[in-house]
Amino acid sequence: MGEATTPTAIGADTGAQVVFHLFAASDREETDAARDVLSRAGVAYADLRPPGVNAPGDDVLTGTATAAALADAVAALSHFFRYGIAVRLAGPTDVVVRSDPRVEHGHIVIRKPRRDVPVRDSGALRSALNGLLAQGAPDPAPLPYPPSLMFRDHQSAELAAEATRLARVFTDPDFVSGADPTGTLLDNLQKLADASGRPRRLLDLLLLAHAFSRTDDGDHRVRDLRIPGLDEVQGVASTVEVFVQPSTDPESRVLARPLADGRQGFLIGLPPQTVELMANISWALPTLCAVTGAASGAADPDSFPLDRDSTWGAVDATVASYMRCWRPPRAASLLPPRPLIPMAMPEGEIPYGSGDPYLVFNACALFLIARELTPILQGRLSNGIEPPLMPFTAGLPREVRLATQADCAAYVHTMNALILGAGTDGPFVPDFGNIRRHFHHGKPSRFGRIRRLEEQARYEAGVVLACVNRTTEAVLSYYAVVDMFAALARARRDGALARRLEAIGERREAVCGYMLWIKEHELPEAWGLRTRLEGEEDGWERVWEYVRHAQRHLVPTLVDPSR
């Protein structure tokens, strides 16, 4: 098979050529076929999959070519791809090429906002591409992007602009136009960049948390933990960005892109539907955990009391409203989701209080970003460094062990980032010494100074406990959402996606065990706070009971509404 040519650095002059983004499924050998066709045609391309990593979803090959060369390559690939090929314009010079199960094998269509236009051969495709390219208005230079608030002086403008470009490339026009018929997100680059503003701030918090958190760099055998410090993290901050993928794709992912100075840049794609569904499940978790009834596998379903049915029914309605939007048909009008969680701060609630929905959304988004950021921080993606395998993952396959360790590290990173983000004028750094000495649930002291210290300890401990609880709920909701999407993918005959999501679900037990160990042993010793709740494991099991119910009874109705 052909070998990749030297990638074109971001920002390089492409002349009159178009920038193509070719999506190919490696599990169906489409990636190898695409590499071979492009190499034979002499087309330069870069593989955005990080080296040595089994990235989720389709591989993405991006490069530059004339419209004629790209048309010939796409025509040749139409015989190798499992489905037909849809070609669409994602900007003045960006062309997205991907296999689509809605297009008959061997056929090629030009994807327009409300309809598909079939093309017969490479000549017709070349003509159609030239027509599309002639209509596009030029992009502003540089592309807009959300600035880093904490690492502004170290942020890479070229990588940040590339994040905005990829947000447009990964957009599912059917989902966006169905959810927003005005089409403003598709046509407004600034609005598209603004959608990644909050994730960019959350990335800053994760980097800051890493800078001041003691770490063994993934090696549990190290006794002397080190603090990375700002200098080290500033270097990382210039090589990583995050963007929102405006689609229903349930998977987060990392893409690699060479920078003009020779370093490797990384772009983390965040799936918005997954974040929102996770937030809704997180919001409902205290209720799901409190549902009483027979143990899992009970022979008599009627032995559950009524509160289970009403609770599950409310959660079912919300889950279904999000999952129905998955991979919408062409030109469909999508019904708005029915969230359980408030989409704005309720009147009377306070930040980091029990009714703060933003804390829930932030915890869910932070965990997804942290899962992808952890291997970057450990040097796995840039230097090929692999951390030693932890003893608690023994018995699992090697790749599963590494992924499990990344999820566990993401749990701690998310918790620390949430705590740092509680500050109003800067990072929030609790005085854990004062918490150990003065935090209690009894009556406050009558002495002024002691009373003030007790009030400070009570406030700071409340913030820390809220962050621990919301982070734990985010992790549990992540595995719940993954399991439900795996069942939906299998029901819709997408075996590749189902297998990837099921593999993630297999890590749940080990990660949950790690969270319990952290809450029972590490946090009380480090922070002086009791964070493990009585009966917590029983509550988690009730959540998995609901997930099994959704897989068996809710998902089939989404595939066949007559059931």
Coordinates of C-alpha atoms in Angstrom, one line a residue:
M1 CA 0.0 0.0 0.0
G2 CA 1.1 3.6 -0.5
E3 CA 2.9 5.6 2.2
A4 CA 1.8 9.0 3.4
T5 CA 3.8 11.8 1.9
T6 CA 5.2 14.6 4.1
P7 CA 2.2 16.4 5.7
T8 CA 1.6 20.0 4.9
A9 CA 1.9 22.2 8.0
I10 CA -1.0 24.3 9.2
G11 CA -1.0 27.6 7.6
A12 CA 1.1 26.6 4.5
D13 CA 0.2 28.3 1.3
T14 CA -2.1 26.0 -0.8
G15 CA -2.3 28.2 -3.8
A16 CA -5.4 27.4 -6.0
Q17 CA -5.7 24.0 -4.6
V18 CA -8.6 22.8 -2.4
V19 CA -8.1 21.4 1.1
F20 CA -9.8 17.9 1.3
H21 CA -10.7 16.0 4.4
L22 CA -11.3 12.3 3.6
F23 CA -13.0 10.1 6.2
A24 CA -12.3 6.4 5.9
A25 CA -13.1 3.4 8.1
S26 CA -9.9 1.5 9.0
D27 CA -11.9 -1.6 10.1
R28 CA -13.2 -2.0 6.6
E29 CA -9.7 -1.4 5.0
E30 CA -11.0 1.9 3.5
T31 CA -8.1 3.8 5.0
D32 CA -5.5 1.6 3.3
A33 CA -7.3 2.0 0.0
A34 CA -7.5 5.7 0.4
R35 CA -3.8 6.0 1.2
D36 CA -2.9 3.9 -1.9
V37 CA -5.2 5.9 -4.2
L38 CA -3.8 9.2 -3.0
S39 CA -0.2 8.1 -3.1
R40 CA -0.6 6.8 -6.7
A41 CA -2.1 10.1 -7.7
G42 CA 0.8 12.0 -6.1
V43 CA -1.5 13.8 -3.7
A44 CA 0.1 15.0 -0.5
Y45 CA -1.9 14.2 2.6
A46 CA -1.6 13.9 6.4
D47 CA -3.2 11.3 8.6
L48 CA -4.8 13.1 11.5
R49 CA -4.8 10.0 13.7
P50 CA -2.1 10.3 16.4
P51 CA 0.8 7.9 15.7
G52 CA 0.5 4.6 17.5
V53 CA -3.0 5.2 18.7
N54 CA -6.2 3.3 17.8
A55 CA -8.4 6.4 17.4
P56 CA -12.2 6.0 17.6
G57 CA -14.4 6.5 14.5
D58 CA -13.2 7.1 11.0
D59 CA -9.6 7.9 10.1
V60 CA -9.2 11.4 8.6
L61 CA -6.8 12.0 5.8
T62 CA -6.4 15.7 4.9
G63 CA -4.3 17.4 2.3
T64 CA -4.3 19.6 -0.8
A65 CA -5.1 18.8 -4.3
T66 CA -6.6 20.3 -7.5
A67 CA -10.3 19.8 -8.0
A68 CA -9.4 17.5 -10.9
A69 CA -7.0 15.3 -8.9
L70 CA -9.5 15.1 -6.0
A71 CA -12.4 14.1 -8.3
D72 CA -10.3 11.3 -9.9
A73 CA -9.3 10.0 -6.4
V74 CA -12.9 10.1 -5.2
A75 CA -14.1 8.3 -8.3
A76 CA -11.5 5.6 -7.8
L77 CA -12.4 5.2 -4.1
S78 CA -16.1 4.8 -4.8
H79 CA -15.4 1.1 -5.7
F80 CA -13.5 0.4 -2.4
F81 CA -15.8 2.1 0.1
R82 CA -18.6 0.0 1.6
Y83 CA -21.2 2.7 1.0
G84 CA -21.6 5.4 -1.6
I85 CA -19.6 8.7 -1.2
A86 CA -21.0 12.1 -0.2
V87 CA -19.0 15.2 -1.0
R88 CA -19.7 18.5 0.5
L89 CA -18.2 22.0 0.8
A90 CA -17.2 23.0 4.4
G91 CA -15.9 26.4 3.6
P92 CA -14.5 28.3 0.6
T93 CA -11.8 25.8 -0.1
D94 CA -12.5 22.9 2.3
V95 CA -14.1 19.7 0.8
V96 CA -15.3 16.9 3.0
V97 CA -15.4 13.4 1.5
R98 CA -17.0 10.5 3.4
S99 CA -18.7 7.2 3.0
D100 CA -22.4 7.4 3.8
P101 CA -24.8 4.5 4.3
R102 CA -27.6 6.6 2.8
V103 CA -25.8 6.6 -0.6
E104 CA -25.8 3.4 -2.7
H105 CA -22.5 1.7 -3.1
G106 CA -20.5 2.9 -6.0
H107 CA -22.4 6.1 -6.3
I108 CA -21.2 9.7 -5.6
V109 CA -23.4 12.6 -4.6
I110 CA -22.8 16.3 -3.9
R111 CA -24.3 17.1 -0.6
K112 CA -26.3 20.3 -0.6
P113 CA -28.2 21.8 2.3
R114 CA -31.6 20.2 1.5
R115 CA -30.8 17.6 -1.2
D116 CA -28.2 15.4 -2.7
V117 CA -27.1 15.9 -6.3
P118 CA -25.8 12.6 -8.0
V119 CA -22.7 12.8 -10.2
R120 CA -22.0 10.1 -12.8
D121 CA -18.2 10.2 -13.0
S122 CA -15.0 12.0 -12.2
G123 CA -15.6 14.6 -14.9
A124 CA -19.0 15.5 -13.6
L125 CA -17.6 15.6 -10.0
R126 CA -14.8 17.9 -11.2
S127 CA -17.3 20.2 -12.8
A128 CA -19.5 20.2 -9.7
L129 CA -16.6 20.9 -7.4
N130 CA -15.4 23.8 -9.5
G131 CA -18.9 25.3 -9.4
L132 CA -19.1 25.0 -5.7
L133 CA -15.7 26.5 -5.1
A134 CA -16.6 29.5 -7.4
Q135 CA -19.6 30.3 -5.2
G136 CA -17.8 30.5 -1.8
A137 CA -16.9 33.7 -0.2
P138 CA -13.3 33.8 1.1
D139 CA -12.7 33.1 4.8
P140 CA -11.5 35.9 7.1
A141 CA -7.8 35.7 7.8
P142 CA -7.0 34.5 10.3
L143 CA -10.0 32.3 11.2
P144 CA -11.7 33.3 14.5
Y145 CA -11.0 31.2 17.5
P146 CA -11.8 31.4 21.3
P147 CA -8.8 32.8 23.1
S148 CA -7.2 31.1 26.1
L149 CA -7.8 33.1 29.2
M150 CA -5.0 31.5 31.3
F151 CA -2.4 30.8 28.6
R152 CA -3.0 33.5 26.1
D153 CA 0.7 34.3 25.6
H154 CA 1.4 30.6 24.9
Q155 CA -1.6 29.7 22.7
S156 CA -0.8 28.7 19.2
A157 CA -2.9 30.9 16.9
E158 CA -2.4 28.5 13.9
L159 CA -3.6 25.5 15.9
A160 CA -6.5 27.4 17.4
A161 CA -7.6 28.5 13.9
E162 CA -7.3 24.9 12.7
A163 CA -9.7 23.9 15.6
T164 CA -12.3 26.3 14.1
R165 CA -11.7 24.8 10.6
L166 CA -12.1 21.2 12.0
A167 CA -15.3 22.2 13.8
R168 CA -16.7 23.1 10.4
V169 CA -15.3 19.9 8.8
F170 CA -16.9 17.7 11.5
T171 CA -20.3 19.5 11.3
D172 CA -23.2 17.3 10.4
P173 CA -25.3 19.7 8.3
D174 CA -28.4 17.5 8.7
F175 CA -28.2 17.7 12.5
V176 CA -27.4 21.4 12.6
S177 CA -30.0 22.5 10.0
G178 CA -32.6 20.2 11.7
A179 CA -31.9 21.7 15.1
D180 CA -31.4 25.2 13.9
P181 CA -33.4 25.9 10.6
T182 CA -31.9 29.4 10.5
G183 CA -28.6 28.0 9.5
T184 CA -26.6 30.6 11.4
L185 CA -24.1 28.1 12.8
L186 CA -23.3 26.8 9.4
D187 CA -22.8 30.3 7.9
N188 CA -21.3 32.2 10.8
L189 CA -17.7 31.3 11.6
Q190 CA -17.6 33.5 14.7
K191 CA -20.6 31.7 16.1
L192 CA -18.9 28.4 15.3
A193 CA -15.8 29.5 17.1
D194 CA -17.8 30.8 20.1
A195 CA -19.3 27.4 20.5
S196 CA -15.9 26.2 21.6
G197 CA -15.4 29.1 24.1
R198 CA -16.5 27.2 27.2
P199 CA -14.6 24.0 26.3
R200 CA -11.5 26.2 25.7
R201 CA -11.8 27.6 29.3
L202 CA -12.3 24.1 30.7
L203 CA -9.1 23.0 28.9
D204 CA -7.3 25.9 30.6
L205 CA -8.5 24.6 34.0
L206 CA -7.3 21.1 33.2
L207 CA -3.9 22.3 32.3
L208 CA -3.7 24.5 35.4
A209 CA -4.8 21.5 37.5
H210 CA -2.0 19.4 36.0
A211 CA 0.5 22.2 36.7
F212 CA -0.1 22.2 40.4
S213 CA -1.0 18.6 41.1
R214 CA 1.5 16.1 42.3
T215 CA 2.0 13.4 39.8
D216 CA 3.9 10.2 39.3
D217 CA 3.6 10.7 35.5
G218 CA 1.7 7.5 35.2
D219 CA 4.3 5.4 37.0
H220 CA 2.9 4.0 40.2
R221 CA 6.4 2.8 41.2
V222 CA 7.7 6.3 41.7
R223 CA 7.8 7.3 45.4
D224 CA 8.7 11.0 45.0
L225 CA 5.9 12.7 43.3
R226 CA 6.7 15.9 41.4
I227 CA 4.7 19.0 40.6
P228 CA 4.9 19.8 36.8
G229 CA 4.8 23.5 37.3
L230 CA 3.7 26.3 35.0
D231 CA 6.7 26.2 32.7
E232 CA 6.0 22.6 31.6
V233 CA 2.3 23.2 31.2
Q234 CA 2.8 26.4 29.2
G235 CA 4.7 24.3 26.6
V236 CA 1.7 21.8 26.5
A237 CA -0.8 24.7 26.2
S238 CA 0.8 25.8 22.9
T239 CA 0.3 22.3 21.4
V240 CA -3.3 21.4 22.3
E241 CA -6.7 22.9 21.4
V242 CA -10.3 21.7 21.8
F243 CA -13.3 22.2 19.5
V244 CA -17.0 21.2 19.5
Q245 CA -18.1 18.7 16.9
P246 CA -21.5 20.0 15.8
S247 CA -22.9 16.5 15.2
T248 CA -24.6 13.6 17.0
D249 CA -21.3 11.6 17.0
P250 CA -21.2 10.1 20.5
E251 CA -17.4 9.8 20.6
S252 CA -14.7 12.3 21.7
R253 CA -11.4 12.0 19.8
V254 CA -7.9 13.4 19.4
L255 CA -6.5 14.6 16.1
A256 CA -2.8 15.2 15.4
R257 CA -1.6 18.1 13.3
P258 CA 2.0 19.2 12.7
L259 CA 2.8 22.8 13.5
A260 CA 4.9 25.2 11.4
D261 CA 7.7 25.0 14.0
G262 CA 8.0 21.2 13.7
R263 CA 6.2 20.3 16.9
Q264 CA 3.1 18.0 17.0
G265 CA -0.2 19.7 17.7
F266 CA -3.3 18.0 19.1
L267 CA -6.9 18.9 18.7
I268 CA -9.6 17.4 21.0
G269 CA -13.0 17.0 19.5
L270 CA -15.9 17.3 22.0
P271 CA -19.3 15.6 21.2
P272 CA -22.0 18.1 22.4
Q273 CA -24.9 15.6 22.4
T274 CA -22.9 13.3 24.6
V275 CA -22.1 16.1 27.0
E276 CA -25.8 17.1 27.2
L277 CA -27.1 13.6 27.7
M278 CA -24.4 13.0 30.4
A279 CA -25.5 16.1 32.2
N280 CA -29.1 15.0 32.2
I281 CA -28.2 11.6 33.5
S282 CA -26.0 13.2 36.1
W283 CA -28.8 15.5 37.2
A284 CA -31.1 12.4 37.6
L285 CA -28.5 10.2 39.3
P286 CA -29.4 11.1 42.9
T287 CA -33.0 10.1 42.2
L288 CA -31.9 7.0 40.3
C289 CA -29.6 6.0 43.1
A290 CA -32.4 6.4 45.7
V291 CA -34.9 4.3 43.8
T292 CA -35.7 1.3 46.0
G293 CA -36.8 -2.2 44.9
A294 CA -35.7 -5.7 44.1
A295 CA -32.1 -6.4 43.3
S296 CA -31.0 -6.7 39.7
G297 CA -32.3 -9.8 38.0
A298 CA -35.4 -10.1 40.2
A299 CA -37.9 -12.5 38.8
D300 CA -40.9 -10.4 39.5
P301 CA -40.7 -6.9 37.9
D302 CA -43.9 -5.9 39.8
S303 CA -42.0 -6.2 43.0
F304 CA -40.5 -2.7 42.4
P305 CA -42.5 0.1 44.0
L306 CA -44.2 2.8 41.9
D307 CA -41.5 5.3 42.4
R308 CA -39.2 3.3 40.1
D309 CA -41.7 3.5 37.2
S310 CA -42.3 7.2 37.5
T311 CA -38.5 7.9 37.9
W312 CA -37.6 5.7 35.0
G313 CA -40.4 7.1 32.9
A314 CA -39.1 10.7 33.3
V315 CA -35.6 9.7 32.5
D316 CA -36.8 7.6 29.5
A317 CA -38.5 10.7 28.0
T318 CA -35.3 12.7 28.2
V319 CA -33.0 10.0 26.9
A320 CA -35.3 9.2 24.0
S321 CA -35.5 12.9 23.0
Y322 CA -31.7 13.1 22.6
M323 CA -31.1 9.6 21.1
R324 CA -33.8 10.1 18.4
C325 CA -31.6 12.9 16.9
W326 CA -28.7 10.4 16.3
R327 CA -27.8 10.5 12.6
P328 CA -30.9 12.3 11.4
P329 CA -32.3 11.7 7.9
R330 CA -31.8 14.2 5.2
A331 CA -33.8 17.4 5.5
A332 CA -35.5 16.3 8.7
S333 CA -36.9 18.7 11.2
L334 CA -35.7 17.6 14.6
L335 CA -37.9 18.0 17.7
P336 CA -36.1 19.8 20.5
P337 CA -34.8 17.7 23.3
R338 CA -36.6 17.4 26.6
P339 CA -33.9 18.0 29.2
L340 CA -34.4 17.2 32.9
I341 CA -31.6 19.6 33.9
P342 CA -32.2 23.4 33.8
M343 CA -30.5 25.0 30.9
A344 CA -29.8 28.2 32.9
M345 CA -29.2 28.9 36.6
P346 CA -32.5 28.7 38.5
E347 CA -33.5 31.7 40.5
G348 CA -32.2 31.6 44.0
E349 CA -29.5 29.0 43.3
I350 CA -25.8 29.8 43.9
P351 CA -22.7 28.7 42.0
Y352 CA -21.4 25.3 43.2
G353 CA -24.6 24.8 45.1
S354 CA -26.7 21.6 44.9
G355 CA -28.9 23.2 42.2
D356 CA -26.2 24.6 40.0
P357 CA -26.6 23.1 36.5
Y358 CA -23.4 24.7 35.1
L359 CA -21.3 22.7 37.6
V360 CA -22.9 19.5 36.1
F361 CA -22.3 20.6 32.5
N362 CA -18.7 21.5 33.3
A363 CA -18.0 18.3 35.1
C364 CA -19.3 16.2 32.1
A365 CA -17.4 18.2 29.5
L366 CA -14.2 18.3 31.7
F367 CA -14.2 14.5 32.0
L368 CA -14.5 14.0 28.2
I369 CA -11.7 16.5 27.5
A370 CA -9.6 15.0 30.3
R371 CA -9.9 11.5 28.9
E372 CA -8.3 12.7 25.7
L373 CA -5.8 15.1 27.3
T374 CA -4.3 12.5 29.7
P375 CA -2.3 10.6 27.1
I376 CA -1.0 14.0 25.7
L377 CA 0.2 15.0 29.2
Q378 CA 1.8 11.6 29.7
G379 CA 3.7 12.0 26.4
R380 CA 2.1 8.9 24.8
L381 CA 1.0 10.7 21.7
S382 CA 4.0 12.9 21.0
N383 CA 6.9 10.9 22.3
G384 CA 5.5 7.3 22.2
I385 CA 6.0 7.0 26.0
E386 CA 3.8 4.4 27.7
P387 CA 3.2 4.5 31.4
P388 CA 3.7 1.3 33.4
L389 CA 0.6 -0.8 33.8
M390 CA -1.1 -0.3 37.2
P391 CA -1.7 -3.4 39.3
F392 CA -5.4 -2.8 39.7
T393 CA -5.9 -3.3 35.9
A394 CA -4.3 -6.7 35.9
G395 CA -6.2 -9.3 33.9
L396 CA -7.3 -6.8 31.3
P397 CA -5.8 -6.6 27.8
R398 CA -2.9 -4.1 27.4
E399 CA -4.9 -1.5 25.4
V400 CA -7.8 -1.8 27.8
R401 CA -5.5 -1.3 30.8
L402 CA -4.0 1.9 29.3
A403 CA -7.4 3.3 28.5
T404 CA -8.7 2.4 32.0
Q405 CA -5.7 4.2 33.5
A406 CA -6.5 7.3 31.3
D407 CA -10.1 7.3 32.5
C408 CA -9.0 7.0 36.2
A409 CA -6.5 9.9 35.7
A410 CA -9.3 11.9 34.0
Y411 CA -11.4 11.4 37.1
V412 CA -8.8 13.1 39.3
H413 CA -8.0 15.8 36.7
T414 CA -11.7 16.7 36.4
M415 CA -12.1 16.9 40.2
N416 CA -9.1 19.2 40.6
A417 CA -10.1 21.4 37.6
L418 CA -13.6 21.9 39.0
I419 CA -12.2 23.0 42.3
L420 CA -9.8 25.5 40.7
G421 CA -12.7 26.8 38.6
A422 CA -14.7 27.8 41.7
G423 CA -12.8 31.1 42.1
T424 CA -14.3 34.4 41.0
D425 CA -11.1 36.4 40.6
G426 CA -8.7 33.6 39.9
P427 CA -8.1 29.9 40.7
F428 CA -9.8 28.7 43.9
V429 CA -7.3 27.0 46.2
P430 CA -8.9 25.6 49.4
D431 CA -6.9 25.8 52.6
F432 CA -7.0 22.1 53.4
G433 CA -5.0 22.7 56.6
N434 CA -7.8 24.9 57.9
I435 CA -10.4 22.4 56.7
R436 CA -8.7 19.6 58.8
R437 CA -8.6 21.8 61.9
H438 CA -12.0 23.6 61.7
F439 CA -14.5 21.8 59.5
H440 CA -17.3 20.2 61.5
H441 CA -21.1 19.9 61.4
G442 CA -21.7 21.2 64.9
K443 CA -22.5 24.7 66.1
P444 CA -20.0 27.4 65.2
S445 CA -17.7 28.8 67.9
R446 CA -18.7 31.9 69.8
F447 CA -15.2 33.3 69.4
G448 CA -14.8 35.7 66.4
R449 CA -11.6 34.4 64.9
I450 CA -12.4 30.7 65.4
R451 CA -15.9 31.3 64.0
R452 CA -14.5 33.0 60.9
L453 CA -12.1 30.0 60.3
E454 CA -14.9 27.6 60.8
E455 CA -17.1 29.5 58.3
Q456 CA -14.2 29.5 55.8
A457 CA -13.6 25.8 56.4
R458 CA -17.3 25.0 56.0
Y459 CA -17.6 27.0 52.7
E460 CA -14.4 25.6 51.2
A461 CA -15.3 22.0 52.3
G462 CA -18.7 22.5 50.7
V463 CA -17.2 23.5 47.4
V464 CA -14.7 20.6 47.4
L465 CA -17.4 18.0 48.3
A466 CA -19.7 19.4 45.5
C467 CA -16.8 19.0 43.0
V468 CA -16.1 15.4 44.2
N469 CA -19.8 14.4 43.9
R470 CA -20.4 16.1 40.6
T471 CA -17.2 14.5 39.1
T472 CA -18.2 11.1 40.4
E473 CA -21.7 11.5 38.8
A474 CA -20.1 12.6 35.5
V475 CA -18.0 9.4 35.3
L476 CA -21.0 7.3 36.1
S477 CA -23.2 9.1 33.6
Y478 CA -20.5 8.7 30.9
Y479 CA -20.5 4.9 31.2
A480 CA -24.4 5.0 31.3
V481 CA -24.5 7.0 28.1
V482 CA -21.9 4.9 26.4
D483 CA -23.8 1.7 27.2
M484 CA -27.0 3.1 25.8
F485 CA -25.4 4.4 22.6
A486 CA -23.8 1.0 22.2
A487 CA -27.2 -0.7 22.3
L488 CA -28.6 1.9 19.8
A489 CA -25.7 1.4 17.4
R490 CA -26.1 -2.4 17.5
A491 CA -29.8 -2.1 17.0
R492 CA -29.1 0.1 13.9
R493 CA -26.5 -2.4 12.6
D494 CA -23.5 -0.2 13.1
G495 CA -21.4 -3.0 14.5
A496 CA -18.1 -1.1 14.4
L497 CA -19.4 1.8 16.6
A498 CA -21.2 -0.7 18.9
R499 CA -18.0 -2.7 19.5
R500 CA -16.0 0.5 20.3
L501 CA -18.6 1.7 22.8
E502 CA -19.0 -1.8 24.3
A503 CA -15.2 -1.9 24.8
I504 CA -15.4 1.4 26.8
G505 CA -18.2 -0.1 28.9
E506 CA -16.1 -3.0 29.8
R507 CA -13.8 -0.6 31.7
R508 CA -16.6 0.6 34.0
E509 CA -16.1 -1.9 36.8
A510 CA -12.4 -1.1 37.2
V511 CA -12.9 2.6 37.0
C512 CA -15.7 2.5 39.6
G513 CA -13.5 0.5 41.9
Y514 CA -10.8 3.1 41.5
M515 CA -13.2 5.9 42.3
L516 CA -14.3 4.2 45.5
W517 CA -10.7 3.6 46.5
I518 CA -9.9 7.3 46.0
K519 CA -12.9 8.4 47.9
E520 CA -12.2 6.1 50.8
H521 CA -8.4 6.3 51.2
E522 CA -6.8 9.1 49.2
L523 CA -9.1 12.0 49.7
P524 CA -9.6 11.7 53.5
E525 CA -5.8 11.5 54.0
A526 CA -5.1 14.4 51.6
W527 CA -8.0 16.7 52.3
G528 CA -9.3 15.6 55.7
L529 CA -12.8 15.1 54.2
R530 CA -15.0 12.0 54.2
T531 CA -16.2 11.7 50.6
R532 CA -17.4 8.1 50.4
L533 CA -21.1 7.9 51.2
E534 CA -22.8 5.1 53.0
G535 CA -24.5 2.7 50.5
E536 CA -22.9 4.4 47.6
E537 CA -22.2 1.2 45.7
D538 CA -25.8 0.1 46.1
G539 CA -27.0 3.3 44.5
W540 CA -24.6 2.8 41.6
E541 CA -26.1 -0.6 41.0
R542 CA -29.5 0.9 40.7
V543 CA -28.2 3.2 38.0
W544 CA -27.0 0.2 36.0
E545 CA -30.4 -1.4 36.5
Y546 CA -31.9 1.6 34.8
V547 CA -29.3 1.4 32.0
R548 CA -30.2 -2.3 31.4
H549 CA -33.8 -1.3 31.3
A550 CA -33.0 1.4 28.7
Q551 CA -31.0 -1.0 26.5
R552 CA -33.8 -3.7 26.6
H553 CA -36.9 -1.6 26.4
L554 CA -36.2 2.0 25.4
V555 CA -33.7 1.5 22.5
P556 CA -36.0 -0.9 20.6
T557 CA -38.7 1.7 20.5
L558 CA -36.3 4.2 19.0
V559 CA -35.5 1.9 16.2
D560 CA -39.0 0.6 15.7
P561 CA -41.6 3.1 17.1
S562 CA -44.4 0.5 16.6
R563 CA -43.0 -1.7 19.4

